[in-house]
């Protein structure tokens, strides 16, 4: 019994895959008892870990990392044996994880940090800021710095953990709306992934994801639709963004941010603010009319975002662009079996 993974893109893929294979023999839905592993074409085990089924059926999902060339198809064999469980975490608790490279995160209800080789660095947080602009505002190139509202967070909890990655989650509230943050820390990278779900209900406000800097920024390069990076001034002006941004600091360090679903940001020497959501009244101009009784505010409803933060020495325009493309063009996965068993009456 096998799993087939196809990369239909002409660009390489390098990233995580989650898949629940159909199993021709019964297997426990208990994540600790799902006793099978994946073997690649050369007979080498692909390290996996069980992850919760996002639906109610509790299928035996597996997370694993795979590299595929453009247009490549790979086949992994299912072996009903206990999978390898290498120890990859230097430190781990219900609210923190540090991998074998000395990189990780620590989540607190009042303060959270990125841990990078012994250094404590700021973790980004959400800020809700008044926004009096509308969808037709001109001669306006930046949003207010504050006053900002910040979320109240519940205690974090572990979603899943193993030799591939550790994932945390926490629930929060901001301006009466519910938030959920998920963090994923890979076992072998100086990188973490941030996922946000927000039931957006605010009016005349803007939601920013704010990353304070530990050192003064000296250079900013943004992804662009033309395929190459554009150097931007660290002026605090709101500018369009395409897929990623790369920041360089006076101490020689870098931070790369992957954010394919985020379309604008502002930055200065001390912080980066990614623009997530706005809630102006939809325009009603002739040239400017009072809000109608049935006025519509933009972006209302459930919204989700995925952002990655890369602290590695090798982070570059090329690596950020490749990761963003892997997120936008995930491979196709399917079962390859000898057919389903006959139905028993």
C-alpha atoms as one frame of an Amber mdcrd trajectory, in Angstrom:
protein
   0.000   0.000   0.000   1.390   3.372  -1.017   0.907   7.146  -0.984   1.581
   9.121  -4.164   2.698  12.757  -3.912   2.766  14.865  -7.082   4.206  18.354
  -7.459   2.289  19.836 -10.419   4.258  23.091 -10.256   7.363  23.751 -12.339
   9.011  25.086  -9.153  10.504  22.868  -6.410   8.531  22.153  -3.235  10.078
  21.892   0.224   7.685  21.824   3.122   5.260  19.994   5.366   2.541  17.662
   4.135  -0.432  16.415   6.156  -2.294  13.396   4.828  -4.571  10.646   6.159
  -4.114   7.446   4.122  -6.792   4.836   3.714  -5.526   1.789   5.574  -6.280
  -1.734   4.425  -5.945  -3.026   7.963  -7.646  -1.625  11.068  -5.646   0.897
  13.035  -6.441   2.638  16.274  -7.653   6.208  16.009  -5.669   6.884  19.166
  -2.752   8.974  17.895  -0.283   7.116  20.119  -1.316   3.694  18.788  -1.415
   4.345  15.044   1.389   1.915  14.244   2.562   2.533  10.682   5.432   4.355
   9.058   6.322   5.666   5.605   9.208   4.308   3.509  10.598   6.195   0.488
  11.753   4.843  -2.882  15.226   4.059  -1.524  13.945   2.128   1.481  14.608
   4.966   3.927  12.041   5.897   6.544  10.397   9.307   6.195  10.085  10.734
   9.695   6.435  11.415  10.529   4.264  12.325  13.459   0.519  11.985  14.083
  -1.562  15.159  14.039  -5.200  15.644  15.047  -7.840  15.185  12.379  -9.331
  18.642  11.669 -12.744  16.970  11.282 -14.860  14.751  13.546 -13.884  11.392
  11.995 -10.466  11.081  13.726  -8.634   9.632  10.730  -4.925   8.816  11.298
  -3.370  11.959   9.826   0.400  12.129   9.470   2.663  15.162   9.131   5.976
  14.794   7.335   8.448  16.933   5.449   9.250  16.255   1.817  11.208  17.792
  -1.023  10.023  17.489  -4.617  11.490  18.833  -7.824   9.250  20.635 -10.276
   6.777  18.178 -11.883   8.164  15.347  -9.723   6.054  12.442  -8.475   7.127
  10.455  -5.433   5.752   7.256  -3.931   5.913   6.367  -0.235   5.137   2.863
   0.994   3.113   2.237   4.155   4.736  -0.263   6.517   2.796  -1.498   9.542
   5.648  -1.088  11.982   6.377   1.290  14.812   7.739   4.568  13.358  11.023
   6.078  14.499  10.752   8.736  17.201  14.118  10.525  17.376  14.609  12.985
  20.215  14.925  16.452  18.713  13.803  18.829  21.459  16.250  20.385  23.901
  13.446  21.838  25.993   9.703  21.331  25.907   6.722  22.200  28.071   3.055
  22.971  27.672   3.931  26.534  26.610   7.434  26.369  25.082   9.664  24.301
  22.815  13.334  24.653  21.851  14.660  22.450  19.039  18.093  20.896  18.505
  19.343  24.147  16.893  18.545  26.107  20.045  15.569  27.811  18.414  12.009
  27.925  19.685   9.225  29.984  21.221   7.797  30.522  24.684   4.171  31.599
  25.056   2.865  33.481  28.070  -0.444  35.143  28.815   1.281  38.521  29.280
   4.673  38.135  27.518   5.872  35.772  24.767   9.310  35.424  23.218  11.283
  33.841  20.408  14.278  31.870  21.706  17.267  31.941  19.364  20.518  30.402
  20.644  20.025  31.725  24.143  18.689  35.151  23.132  15.186  36.260  24.068
  13.583  38.096  21.130  10.118  39.685  20.842   7.256  37.606  19.483   4.790
  39.517  17.253   1.439  40.493  18.697  -1.803  41.929  17.436  -2.782  45.581
  17.736  -6.195  47.050  17.032  -5.925  50.731  16.076  -8.553  53.406  15.285
  -8.854  54.035  11.535 -10.908  56.960  10.279 -10.022  56.434   6.612 -12.395
  54.986   4.052 -11.982  53.002   0.851 -11.399  56.176  -1.202  -9.082  58.117
   1.093  -6.339  60.083  -0.720  -3.189  61.958   0.394  -2.750  59.444   3.186
   0.293  57.134   3.447   0.275  55.734   6.987  -1.939  54.587   9.842  -1.902
  55.798  13.436   0.592  54.364  15.918  -2.104  54.167  18.568  -3.736  54.106
  20.962  -3.773  50.362  20.382  -5.854  47.628  21.947  -4.149  44.254  22.442
  -5.704  40.813  22.979  -6.243  38.985  26.245  -4.955  35.410  25.803  -5.871
  32.149  27.498  -3.165  29.737  28.640  -1.539  28.000  25.638  -1.816  24.276
  25.004  -0.010  21.768  22.774  -1.872  20.733  19.631   0.640  18.029  18.697
   4.332  17.313  19.101   6.854  14.831  17.757  10.048  14.441  15.754   8.789
  16.713  12.935   7.443  19.764  14.780   5.678  21.074  17.865   2.430  23.029
  17.514   0.861  25.265  20.158  -2.474  27.025  20.256  -4.171  29.670  22.355
  -7.511  31.481  22.345  -7.962  35.210  22.807 -10.449  38.051  22.682 -10.069
  41.535  21.246 -12.790  44.166  20.934 -15.417  41.500  21.595 -14.225  39.161
  18.831 -12.702  35.715  19.252  -9.158  34.957  18.086  -7.192  31.758  17.732
  -3.414  31.659  17.289  -1.550  28.504  16.285   2.258  28.315  16.290   4.312
  25.610  14.574   8.016  25.161  15.416   9.889  22.731  13.110  12.405  20.378
  14.696  15.270  21.310  12.378  14.893  25.011  11.448  15.355  28.471  12.914
  11.843  29.254  11.749   8.313  29.226  13.094   4.900  29.486  11.530   2.071
  31.647  12.845  -1.579  30.978  11.972  -4.401  33.288  12.979  -8.171  32.903
  12.825 -10.289  35.937  13.706 -14.045  36.460  13.597 -13.734  40.078  12.430
 -16.487  42.391  13.702 -14.723  45.695  14.469 -15.832  48.984  12.926 -13.581
  51.850  11.829 -10.471  50.052  13.075  -7.449  48.339  11.584  -5.785  45.111
  12.773  -1.996  44.965  12.589   0.430  42.147  13.375   3.344  43.990  14.984
   6.890  42.623  15.276   9.134  44.765  17.528  12.840  44.613  16.682  15.605
  43.683  19.088  18.116  45.816  17.143  17.786  48.816  14.840  16.736  47.921
  11.306  18.941  49.285   8.534  17.455  47.722   5.391  14.116  46.419   4.128
  13.524  44.445   0.926   9.970  43.501  -0.073   8.711  40.871  -2.469   7.028
  42.203  -5.583   4.820  40.978  -8.396   7.678  41.391 -10.884   9.614  38.577
  -9.206  12.493  40.472  -7.636  12.894  42.278  -4.347  12.337  46.007  -3.981
  14.337  47.961  -1.407  12.044  50.235   0.595  12.702  53.088   3.012  12.111
  52.433   6.705   9.815  55.454   6.866   6.661  54.032   8.460   4.666  54.510
   5.244   2.086  51.891   4.288   3.251  50.095   1.125   2.006  47.158  -0.974
   3.563  43.784  -0.208   3.807  40.613  -2.268   4.560  37.301  -0.498   7.516
  38.259   1.751   9.748  40.893   3.314  13.396  40.714   4.445  14.796  42.920
   7.204  18.468  43.498   8.024  19.734  44.943  11.321  22.714  46.926  12.555
  24.091  43.907  14.443  24.281  41.895  11.176  21.235  39.696  11.878  18.265
  39.211   9.553  14.590  38.279   9.843  12.597  37.044   6.875   8.799  37.132
   6.905   6.729  34.932   4.574   3.143  36.167   4.200   1.481  35.349   0.846
  -1.993  36.344   2.050  -0.994  39.777   3.387  -0.971  42.640   0.930   0.468
  45.637   2.793   2.859  46.581   5.591   4.687  49.487   7.168   8.091  49.447
   8.853  10.546  51.779  10.530  13.837  51.216  12.362  12.125  49.730  15.426
   9.206  47.591  14.246   7.318  45.958  11.363   3.516  46.129  11.130   1.709
  43.748   8.777  -1.772  44.948   7.803  -4.281  42.150   8.330  -7.772  43.679
   8.309  -9.549  47.003   7.986 -13.153  47.926   8.725 -14.008  51.243   7.024
 -17.479  51.953   5.739 -17.709  50.945   2.123 -17.447  54.136   0.078 -20.548
  56.285  -0.404 -19.341  59.420  -2.215 -21.103  62.258  -4.081 -18.657  63.597
  -2.981 -19.295  62.369   0.584 -22.650  61.239   1.947 -23.616  60.226   5.495
 -23.565  56.510   6.223 -26.731  54.752   5.119 -28.880  52.920   7.661 -27.763
  49.626   6.096 -24.099  50.631   5.779 -21.585  47.866   5.117 -18.225  47.618
   6.860 -15.412  45.900   4.992 -13.869  42.487   5.764 -16.465  41.369   8.323
 -16.608  37.616   8.941 -14.168  34.805   9.682 -10.671  35.529   8.330  -7.502
  33.410   8.447  -3.816  34.250   7.985  -0.585  32.260   7.708   2.780  33.920
   8.367   6.279  32.477   8.711   9.270  34.042  10.490  12.780  32.948   9.450
  15.717  33.765  11.756  18.344  31.621  10.016  21.691  32.992   8.798  20.917
  31.805   5.278  17.598  33.626   4.920  17.504  35.500   1.612  15.213  36.790
  -1.094  15.568  33.431  -2.838  14.672  31.280   0.191  11.703  33.473   1.144
  10.341  33.464  -2.400  10.720  29.667  -2.612   8.906  29.108   0.691   6.063
  31.423  -0.285   5.654  29.542  -3.573   5.631  26.192  -1.735   2.788  27.487
   0.428   0.847  28.719  -2.594   1.430  25.547  -4.640   1.197  22.554  -2.292
   1.607  19.081  -3.822  -1.263  16.719  -4.542  -1.512  13.588  -2.376  -3.471
  10.390  -2.927  -3.705   6.711  -2.052  -2.388   4.041  -4.393  -3.930   0.726
  -3.399  -5.139  -2.496  -5.003  -8.711  -1.359  -4.519 -11.040  -1.202  -1.584
 -11.930  -4.510   0.119 -15.298  -6.117  -0.758 -18.211  -4.900   1.276 -19.365
  -7.427   3.870 -23.118  -7.970   4.221
